[in-house]
């Protein structure tokens, strides 16, 4: 049974805590994370011991003091220059929620500040804004906030953990520009906009828009971004010849009849140069009746080859622009060397003369061949005539010799008779 002295001690402690309290600090933490409880004190107490206690702040309720520095569950740091000591509570559980006291020891009655700790789940939010875009596009995410936060720090992070969002922020209102991310804060409309350039499939996922509050948890709104691949980009291939004109045709939706039309050149639509405004050789002509426009290039150059993008939608929606692959072929206009010119201008007459000579030769050969054929056909007849004549002469010769032989024989007989 407690003695009257103990009861009076507890009563005095409680009374002292209540009468010595200098306001209340509201702190909210995330389950499973850590939370900082910061308490200020006067300059005269710089060298005094500080501590954090719970419940009625009895001896067993003291959790940590500046003379102990740190424990498994708690740590404490005294910033004497700022006259603020901060206690960190790790691995928060729902049982850690409740009332705490920041204490500063001094002669007589200690100084206490009441702390109210509230715990919530480390997740957000009840509603999620869904944004859909395509690879290579630029997409803007708008995040609204209340008027009292006009001058507060704004930021955006990936994931769905409010407790680490600020530490892992992709960009803040202090930096405004960070690689592919840009943050613009419109304090009149009370919203900040984060633009992400050159989207990839890896950019898909959950994001948190955050507004920083010094004494309470930051305010968040959730965004789910889905980045899809280009599935429906109209694409065409066109060939042209250097030195000749060429006309490119680009269709557009009828509702875009009053939109600004464009043709730009570049390997990617996010990094292309407007050719109509930068090149005098490119002229754009809109034909609203046919929901298309044409771009005429008066005289193609070799450097005009490449990738072009034409459209009528500044948001670059897939169905509203066309990708053109232009190939430019060169004409054969190389300078001919002098020796080659001699051959070019001298060889043709020689060839012509040779052709004439060949023609004459062929005509003569044809006639000679015809004559030879005629002679060939007549040769057998001539040979027969010669044979006949030869035979006749031979016969006559033989007959003549026969007659001579008879005369000679008769003469010999007459001589013998004599």
Tab-separated table of C-alpha atoms in Angstrom:
chain	number	residue	atom	x	y	z
A	1	UNK	CA	0.000	0.000	0.000
A	2	UNK	CA	1.295	3.359	-0.937
A	3	UNK	CA	2.151	5.789	1.827
A	4	UNK	CA	0.774	9.283	2.007
A	5	UNK	CA	4.240	10.544	1.157
A	6	UNK	CA	4.285	8.589	-2.105
A	7	UNK	CA	0.828	9.777	-2.981
A	8	UNK	CA	1.829	13.336	-2.350
A	9	UNK	CA	4.955	12.829	-4.494
A	10	UNK	CA	2.928	11.543	-7.435
A	11	UNK	CA	0.404	14.304	-6.979
A	12	UNK	CA	3.159	16.877	-6.882
A	13	UNK	CA	4.802	15.436	-9.959
A	14	UNK	CA	1.529	15.526	-11.841
A	15	UNK	CA	0.741	18.985	-10.601
A	16	UNK	CA	4.210	20.166	-11.426
A	17	UNK	CA	3.931	18.772	-14.957
A	18	UNK	CA	0.656	20.438	-15.527
A	19	UNK	CA	1.539	23.775	-14.042
A	20	UNK	CA	4.981	23.853	-15.605
A	21	UNK	CA	3.881	22.869	-19.106
A	22	UNK	CA	4.594	25.583	-21.682
A	23	UNK	CA	2.209	24.615	-24.453
A	24	UNK	CA	1.667	21.409	-26.411
A	25	UNK	CA	3.523	19.982	-29.415
A	26	UNK	CA	1.576	17.801	-31.849
A	27	UNK	CA	3.676	15.196	-33.639
A	28	UNK	CA	2.489	12.615	-36.148
A	29	UNK	CA	4.566	9.651	-37.215
A	30	UNK	CA	4.299	6.733	-39.621
A	31	UNK	CA	4.031	3.179	-38.350
A	32	UNK	CA	7.281	1.314	-38.901
A	33	UNK	CA	9.291	4.510	-39.343
A	34	UNK	CA	10.910	6.992	-36.952
A	35	UNK	CA	9.759	10.369	-35.694
A	36	UNK	CA	11.553	13.404	-34.261
A	37	UNK	CA	10.286	15.266	-31.242
A	38	UNK	CA	11.945	18.684	-30.969
A	39	UNK	CA	11.645	20.958	-27.921
A	40	UNK	CA	13.135	24.396	-27.330
A	41	UNK	CA	14.488	25.934	-24.118
A	42	UNK	CA	15.849	29.273	-22.824
A	43	UNK	CA	19.471	30.356	-23.014
A	44	UNK	CA	19.882	29.972	-19.241
A	45	UNK	CA	19.344	26.200	-19.533
A	46	UNK	CA	21.984	25.424	-22.139
A	47	UNK	CA	24.088	23.408	-19.720
A	48	UNK	CA	21.155	21.682	-18.014
A	49	UNK	CA	20.173	18.064	-18.639
A	50	UNK	CA	17.253	17.409	-20.981
A	51	UNK	CA	15.094	14.303	-21.311
A	52	UNK	CA	11.958	12.756	-22.796
A	53	UNK	CA	9.435	10.982	-20.612
A	54	UNK	CA	6.016	9.448	-21.014
A	55	UNK	CA	2.752	9.291	-19.131
A	56	UNK	CA	3.099	11.021	-15.703
A	57	UNK	CA	6.879	11.401	-16.113
A	58	UNK	CA	7.797	9.314	-13.063
A	59	UNK	CA	11.258	7.832	-12.739
A	60	UNK	CA	10.273	4.731	-14.712
A	61	UNK	CA	8.676	6.893	-17.393
A	62	UNK	CA	11.913	8.636	-18.369
A	63	UNK	CA	12.837	7.215	-21.795
A	64	UNK	CA	16.165	8.899	-22.464
A	65	UNK	CA	18.312	11.808	-21.190
A	66	UNK	CA	21.096	13.865	-22.741
A	67	UNK	CA	23.543	12.164	-20.411
A	68	UNK	CA	22.626	8.778	-21.929
A	69	UNK	CA	22.931	9.886	-25.592
A	70	UNK	CA	21.194	6.886	-27.199
A	71	UNK	CA	19.304	3.643	-26.652
A	72	UNK	CA	17.942	0.991	-29.010
A	73	UNK	CA	14.552	2.647	-29.288
A	74	UNK	CA	15.549	6.276	-28.663
A	75	UNK	CA	18.284	8.784	-29.354
A	76	UNK	CA	18.637	12.401	-28.242
A	77	UNK	CA	20.645	15.366	-29.531
A	78	UNK	CA	21.013	18.789	-27.944
A	79	UNK	CA	21.687	21.644	-30.351
A	80	UNK	CA	22.866	24.311	-27.908
A	81	UNK	CA	23.388	26.908	-30.631
A	82	UNK	CA	19.714	26.677	-31.617
A	83	UNK	CA	18.651	25.840	-28.033
A	84	UNK	CA	16.615	22.873	-29.270
A	85	UNK	CA	16.965	19.277	-28.204
A	86	UNK	CA	15.533	16.556	-30.424
A	87	UNK	CA	14.537	13.032	-29.461
A	88	UNK	CA	14.139	10.395	-32.170
A	89	UNK	CA	11.833	7.430	-31.609
A	90	UNK	CA	12.589	4.487	-33.932
A	91	UNK	CA	10.436	1.641	-35.309
A	92	UNK	CA	7.153	3.255	-34.384
A	93	UNK	CA	4.253	1.014	-33.425
A	94	UNK	CA	0.679	1.908	-32.577
A	95	UNK	CA	1.480	1.347	-28.884
A	96	UNK	CA	3.918	4.281	-29.085
A	97	UNK	CA	1.086	6.732	-29.709
A	98	UNK	CA	0.062	8.938	-26.801
A	99	UNK	CA	1.323	11.669	-24.459
A	100	UNK	CA	5.005	12.516	-23.904
A	101	UNK	CA	6.884	15.244	-22.034
A	102	UNK	CA	10.037	17.129	-22.976
A	103	UNK	CA	11.832	17.940	-19.720
A	104	UNK	CA	14.605	20.339	-18.713
A	105	UNK	CA	16.106	19.840	-15.252
A	106	UNK	CA	16.612	22.765	-12.963
A	107	UNK	CA	16.708	23.504	-9.284
A	108	UNK	CA	13.268	23.109	-7.830
A	109	UNK	CA	10.639	22.376	-10.457
A	110	UNK	CA	11.686	21.038	-13.896
A	111	UNK	CA	10.347	22.635	-17.054
A	112	UNK	CA	8.029	20.473	-19.115
A	113	UNK	CA	6.512	20.681	-22.587
A	114	UNK	CA	3.672	18.330	-23.448
A	115	UNK	CA	3.917	16.303	-26.656
A	116	UNK	CA	1.034	14.521	-28.356
A	117	UNK	CA	2.159	11.710	-30.661
A	118	UNK	CA	-0.205	10.362	-33.325
A	119	UNK	CA	0.613	7.446	-35.647
A	120	UNK	CA	-0.711	6.742	-39.136
A	121	UNK	CA	-0.017	4.206	-41.850
A	122	UNK	CA	2.912	4.971	-44.151
A	123	UNK	CA	0.811	5.100	-47.320
A	124	UNK	CA	-1.246	7.514	-49.365
A	125	UNK	CA	-3.912	8.220	-50.527
A	126	UNK	CA	-7.650	7.554	-50.646
A	127	UNK	CA	-7.915	8.954	-54.173
A	128	UNK	CA	-5.400	8.592	-57.009
A	129	UNK	CA	-5.150	10.696	-60.187
A	130	UNK	CA	-4.353	8.527	-63.213
A	131	UNK	CA	-2.299	9.926	-66.084
A	132	UNK	CA	-1.636	8.095	-69.341
A	133	UNK	CA	1.068	9.031	-71.830
A	134	UNK	CA	3.405	7.593	-74.466
A	135	UNK	CA	7.134	6.932	-74.678
A	136	UNK	CA	9.127	9.928	-75.779
A	137	UNK	CA	6.375	12.346	-74.830
A	138	UNK	CA	6.441	15.176	-72.291
A	139	UNK	CA	3.751	14.906	-69.639
A	140	UNK	CA	2.633	17.399	-66.973
A	141	UNK	CA	1.212	16.442	-63.584
A	142	UNK	CA	-0.745	19.117	-61.676
A	143	UNK	CA	-0.974	19.072	-57.878
A	144	UNK	CA	-3.327	21.414	-55.971
A	145	UNK	CA	-2.834	22.782	-52.457
A	146	UNK	CA	-4.641	25.019	-49.976
A	147	UNK	CA	-4.038	28.752	-49.758
A	148	UNK	CA	-2.129	28.588	-46.437
A	149	UNK	CA	0.610	26.616	-48.186
A	150	UNK	CA	1.426	29.155	-50.907
A	151	UNK	CA	4.924	29.727	-49.541
A	152	UNK	CA	5.556	26.148	-48.444
A	153	UNK	CA	8.046	23.828	-50.119
A	154	UNK	CA	6.540	21.701	-52.889
A	155	UNK	CA	8.021	18.512	-54.308
A	156	UNK	CA	7.307	15.214	-56.049
A	157	UNK	CA	8.705	11.746	-55.437
A	158	UNK	CA	8.261	8.232	-56.759
A	159	UNK	CA	6.492	5.511	-54.823
A	160	UNK	CA	3.816	5.605	-52.171
A	161	UNK	CA	5.696	6.173	-48.911
A	162	UNK	CA	5.072	9.640	-47.466
A	163	UNK	CA	7.692	9.141	-44.740
A	164	UNK	CA	10.610	9.170	-47.199
A	165	UNK	CA	9.114	11.264	-50.004
A	166	UNK	CA	10.895	14.526	-49.232
A	167	UNK	CA	14.273	12.829	-48.818
A	168	UNK	CA	13.810	11.063	-52.176
A	169	UNK	CA	12.230	13.985	-54.026
A	170	UNK	CA	12.848	14.067	-57.782
A	171	UNK	CA	12.535	17.841	-57.776
A	172	UNK	CA	11.437	20.593	-55.372
A	173	UNK	CA	10.167	24.147	-55.737
A	174	UNK	CA	13.594	25.298	-54.580
A	175	UNK	CA	15.450	23.623	-57.476
A	176	UNK	CA	12.690	23.997	-60.131
A	177	UNK	CA	14.740	22.172	-62.816
A	178	UNK	CA	16.418	18.802	-62.472
A	179	UNK	CA	17.365	16.819	-65.572
A	180	UNK	CA	14.071	15.729	-67.218
A	181	UNK	CA	11.924	17.224	-64.445
A	182	UNK	CA	10.668	20.804	-64.125
A	183	UNK	CA	8.446	22.243	-61.359
A	184	UNK	CA	6.339	25.389	-61.808
A	185	UNK	CA	4.353	26.815	-58.872
A	186	UNK	CA	1.274	28.886	-59.717
A	187	UNK	CA	0.397	30.551	-56.409
A	188	UNK	CA	-2.615	32.328	-57.887
A	189	UNK	CA	-4.298	29.099	-58.978
A	190	UNK	CA	-2.812	27.325	-55.928
A	191	UNK	CA	-1.324	24.444	-57.831
A	192	UNK	CA	2.150	23.328	-58.834
A	193	UNK	CA	2.896	21.453	-62.055
A	194	UNK	CA	5.666	18.925	-62.610
A	195	UNK	CA	6.656	18.281	-66.239
A	196	UNK	CA	8.538	15.094	-67.150
A	197	UNK	CA	10.296	15.137	-70.520
A	198	UNK	CA	11.297	12.218	-72.774
A	199	UNK	CA	9.151	9.660	-71.043
A	200	UNK	CA	10.204	6.016	-71.028
A	201	UNK	CA	8.419	2.875	-69.945
A	202	UNK	CA	10.463	2.964	-66.713
A	203	UNK	CA	8.691	6.196	-65.727
A	204	UNK	CA	5.455	4.270	-65.216
A	205	UNK	CA	4.369	3.896	-61.603
A	206	UNK	CA	3.197	5.727	-58.492
A	207	UNK	CA	4.112	9.323	-57.602
A	208	UNK	CA	3.364	11.564	-54.623
A	209	UNK	CA	2.950	15.333	-54.811
A	210	UNK	CA	4.045	16.761	-51.461
A	211	UNK	CA	3.617	20.066	-49.618
A	212	UNK	CA	5.947	20.439	-46.653
A	213	UNK	CA	4.634	21.466	-43.214
A	214	UNK	CA	7.024	22.202	-40.365
A	215	UNK	CA	4.932	21.133	-37.384
A	216	UNK	CA	2.780	18.404	-38.935
A	217	UNK	CA	2.979	15.699	-41.534
A	218	UNK	CA	3.342	16.901	-45.094
A	219	UNK	CA	0.266	17.013	-47.299
A	220	UNK	CA	0.218	14.571	-50.220
A	221	UNK	CA	-1.767	13.741	-53.308
A	222	UNK	CA	-1.201	10.541	-55.299
A	223	UNK	CA	-0.653	10.141	-59.049
A	224	UNK	CA	-0.433	6.943	-61.094
A	225	UNK	CA	1.460	7.392	-64.368
A	226	UNK	CA	1.177	4.859	-67.188
A	227	UNK	CA	3.599	5.196	-70.095
A	228	UNK	CA	2.774	3.162	-73.188
A	229	UNK	CA	4.832	2.416	-76.248
A	230	UNK	CA	4.104	4.096	-79.548
A	231	UNK	CA	1.553	1.852	-81.159
A	232	UNK	CA	-0.126	3.937	-83.806
A	233	UNK	CA	2.341	6.420	-85.241
A	234	UNK	CA	1.698	7.027	-88.936
A	235	UNK	CA	4.954	6.588	-90.846
A	236	UNK	CA	5.871	6.999	-94.502
A	237	UNK	CA	9.020	6.810	-96.647
A	238	UNK	CA	9.690	9.239	-99.509
A	239	UNK	CA	12.506	9.470	-102.066
A	240	UNK	CA	13.718	12.645	-103.760
A	241	UNK	CA	16.500	13.805	-106.086
A	242	UNK	CA	18.941	16.553	-105.192
A	243	UNK	CA	18.310	19.730	-107.145
A	244	UNK	CA	14.634	18.896	-107.760
A	245	UNK	CA	11.546	20.099	-105.867
A	246	UNK	CA	9.565	17.814	-103.567
A	247	UNK	CA	6.171	18.082	-101.851
A	248	UNK	CA	5.375	16.431	-98.510
A	249	UNK	CA	1.729	15.864	-97.520
A	250	UNK	CA	0.535	15.665	-93.907
A	251	UNK	CA	-3.056	14.804	-92.900
A	252	UNK	CA	-4.617	16.053	-89.667
A	253	UNK	CA	-7.948	15.621	-87.801
A	254	UNK	CA	-10.738	17.914	-89.050
A	255	UNK	CA	-11.082	19.486	-85.605
A	256	UNK	CA	-7.531	20.810	-85.916
A	257	UNK	CA	-8.348	23.045	-88.867
A	258	UNK	CA	-7.451	26.127	-86.810
A	259	UNK	CA	-4.368	24.672	-85.085
A	260	UNK	CA	-0.843	25.675	-85.957
A	261	UNK	CA	0.640	23.211	-88.435
A	262	UNK	CA	4.315	22.304	-88.341
A	263	UNK	CA	7.072	20.281	-89.969
A	264	UNK	CA	10.227	19.661	-88.002
A	265	UNK	CA	13.338	17.566	-88.601
A	266	UNK	CA	15.193	15.395	-86.098
A	267	UNK	CA	15.790	11.789	-85.098
A	268	UNK	CA	13.265	12.243	-82.304
A	269	UNK	CA	10.220	14.494	-82.162
A	270	UNK	CA	11.346	15.913	-78.802
A	271	UNK	CA	14.517	17.194	-80.411
A	272	UNK	CA	13.628	18.471	-83.869
A	273	UNK	CA	13.955	21.837	-85.627
A	274	UNK	CA	11.028	23.621	-87.267
A	275	UNK	CA	11.917	23.651	-90.969
A	276	UNK	CA	9.174	26.018	-92.156
A	277	UNK	CA	10.320	28.862	-89.924
A	278	UNK	CA	14.064	28.221	-90.284
A	279	UNK	CA	14.383	27.357	-93.999
A	280	UNK	CA	13.197	29.614	-96.819
A	281	UNK	CA	13.168	26.624	-99.193
A	282	UNK	CA	10.286	25.090	-97.182
A	283	UNK	CA	6.782	26.476	-97.772
A	284	UNK	CA	3.674	25.264	-95.935
A	285	UNK	CA	0.261	25.352	-97.577
A	286	UNK	CA	-2.852	24.383	-95.585
A	287	UNK	CA	-5.776	22.671	-97.322
A	288	UNK	CA	-8.499	22.632	-94.665
A	289	UNK	CA	-11.057	21.207	-97.105
A	290	UNK	CA	-9.066	17.970	-97.332
A	291	UNK	CA	-7.877	18.060	-93.672
A	292	UNK	CA	-4.250	18.094	-94.722
A	293	UNK	CA	-1.402	20.452	-95.423
A	294	UNK	CA	1.565	20.267	-97.772
A	295	UNK	CA	5.149	21.414	-97.430
A	296	UNK	CA	6.983	22.155	-100.674
A	297	UNK	CA	10.764	22.035	-100.778
A	298	UNK	CA	11.815	24.148	-103.760
A	299	UNK	CA	15.228	22.556	-104.315
A	300	UNK	CA	16.293	19.438	-102.482
A	301	UNK	CA	19.770	19.224	-100.997
A	302	UNK	CA	21.665	16.129	-99.926
A	303	UNK	CA	21.523	17.350	-96.320
A	304	UNK	CA	17.694	17.356	-96.449
A	305	UNK	CA	17.622	13.594	-96.051
A	306	UNK	CA	16.531	12.330	-92.642
A	307	UNK	CA	13.539	12.034	-90.307
A	308	UNK	CA	10.724	14.592	-90.330
A	309	UNK	CA	7.671	15.027	-88.109
A	310	UNK	CA	4.565	16.872	-89.257
A	311	UNK	CA	1.377	17.479	-87.354
A	312	UNK	CA	-1.177	19.851	-85.898
A	313	UNK	CA	-1.125	18.977	-82.181
A	314	UNK	CA	1.280	20.656	-79.767
A	315	UNK	CA	0.650	17.811	-77.289
A	316	UNK	CA	2.031	15.278	-79.804
A	317	UNK	CA	-0.781	12.795	-79.427
A	318	UNK	CA	0.008	9.695	-81.459
A	319	UNK	CA	-2.871	9.882	-83.915
A	320	UNK	CA	-2.252	13.558	-84.715
A	321	UNK	CA	1.143	13.558	-86.403
A	322	UNK	CA	3.095	11.738	-89.100
A	323	UNK	CA	6.674	10.494	-89.222
A	324	UNK	CA	8.406	10.888	-92.609
A	325	UNK	CA	11.658	9.204	-93.641
A	326	UNK	CA	13.137	11.181	-96.552
A	327	UNK	CA	15.945	9.785	-98.735
A	328	UNK	CA	17.696	12.163	-101.150
A	329	UNK	CA	19.576	10.728	-104.146
A	330	UNK	CA	22.353	12.651	-105.875
A	331	UNK	CA	22.567	13.443	-109.587
A	332	UNK	CA	25.739	12.395	-111.522
A	333	UNK	CA	27.334	15.825	-111.958
A	334	UNK	CA	30.996	15.005	-111.331
A	335	UNK	CA	33.618	16.985	-113.294
A	336	UNK	CA	35.105	14.977	-116.176
A	337	UNK	CA	38.943	15.061	-116.494
A	338	UNK	CA	40.543	16.476	-119.661
A	339	UNK	CA	41.716	13.046	-120.805
A	340	UNK	CA	38.216	11.756	-120.342
A	341	UNK	CA	36.819	14.725	-122.280
A	342	UNK	CA	39.225	13.875	-125.151
A	343	UNK	CA	37.863	10.360	-125.179
A	344	UNK	CA	34.276	11.606	-124.960
A	345	UNK	CA	34.608	14.067	-127.826
A	346	UNK	CA	37.090	12.124	-130.005
A	347	UNK	CA	35.995	8.532	-129.748
A	348	UNK	CA	32.454	8.968	-131.156
A	349	UNK	CA	33.616	10.229	-134.632
A	350	UNK	CA	36.201	7.440	-134.794
A	351	UNK	CA	33.565	4.935	-133.844
A	352	UNK	CA	31.273	6.371	-136.523
A	353	UNK	CA	33.993	6.049	-139.175
A	354	UNK	CA	34.725	2.519	-138.078
A	355	UNK	CA	31.047	1.692	-138.289
A	356	UNK	CA	30.942	3.053	-141.871
A	357	UNK	CA	34.007	1.040	-142.842
A	358	UNK	CA	32.554	-2.073	-141.321
A	359	UNK	CA	29.300	-1.476	-143.214
A	360	UNK	CA	31.165	-1.034	-146.551
A	361	UNK	CA	33.270	-4.086	-145.812
A	362	UNK	CA	30.194	-6.124	-145.057
A	363	UNK	CA	28.518	-4.961	-148.318
A	364	UNK	CA	31.559	-5.864	-150.359
A	365	UNK	CA	31.970	-9.146	-148.626
A	366	UNK	CA	28.361	-9.888	-149.329
A	367	UNK	CA	28.856	-9.188	-153.037
A	368	UNK	CA	32.045	-11.263	-153.202
A	369	UNK	CA	30.270	-14.089	-151.470
A	370	UNK	CA	27.452	-13.866	-153.961
A	371	UNK	CA	29.963	-13.963	-156.827
A	372	UNK	CA	31.722	-16.901	-155.264
A	373	UNK	CA	28.420	-18.649	-154.919
A	374	UNK	CA	27.678	-17.997	-158.593
A	375	UNK	CA	31.092	-19.253	-159.653
A	376	UNK	CA	30.679	-22.232	-157.402
A	377	UNK	CA	27.405	-23.025	-159.060
A	378	UNK	CA	28.949	-22.593	-162.598
A	379	UNK	CA	32.170	-24.516	-161.937
A	380	UNK	CA	30.729	-28.024	-162.504
A	381	UNK	CA	29.298	-26.990	-165.866
A	382	UNK	CA	32.619	-25.505	-166.989
A	383	UNK	CA	34.448	-28.611	-165.897
A	384	UNK	CA	32.047	-30.760	-167.882
A	385	UNK	CA	32.570	-28.594	-170.956
A	386	UNK	CA	36.311	-28.815	-170.520
A	387	UNK	CA	36.069	-32.576	-170.143
A	388	UNK	CA	33.953	-32.858	-173.266
A	389	UNK	CA	36.295	-30.631	-175.223
A	390	UNK	CA	39.285	-32.557	-173.890
A	391	UNK	CA	37.725	-35.826	-174.812
A	392	UNK	CA	36.914	-34.592	-178.285
A	393	UNK	CA	40.411	-33.256	-178.796
A	394	UNK	CA	41.834	-36.490	-177.487
A	395	UNK	CA	39.680	-38.472	-179.856
A	396	UNK	CA	40.678	-36.344	-182.804
A	397	UNK	CA	44.289	-36.572	-181.785
A	398	UNK	CA	44.078	-40.278	-181.507
A	399	UNK	CA	42.308	-40.529	-184.854
A	400	UNK	CA	44.870	-38.326	-186.471
A	401	UNK	CA	47.670	-40.486	-185.181
A	402	UNK	CA	45.934	-43.574	-186.524
A	403	UNK	CA	45.770	-42.078	-189.961
A	404	UNK	CA	49.450	-41.123	-189.863
A	405	UNK	CA	50.399	-44.605	-188.772
A	406	UNK	CA	48.508	-46.085	-191.758
A	407	UNK	CA	50.194	-43.767	-194.174
A	408	UNK	CA	53.612	-44.600	-192.750
A	409	UNK	CA	52.998	-48.319	-193.007
A	410	UNK	CA	51.873	-48.092	-196.647
A	411	UNK	CA	54.981	-46.061	-197.492
A	412	UNK	CA	57.217	-48.735	-195.928
A	413	UNK	CA	55.493	-51.423	-197.909
A	414	UNK	CA	56.014	-49.544	-201.121
A	415	UNK	CA	59.651	-49.072	-200.327
A	416	UNK	CA	60.103	-52.754	-199.578
A	417	UNK	CA	58.471	-53.702	-202.848
A	418	UNK	CA	60.873	-51.579	-204.718
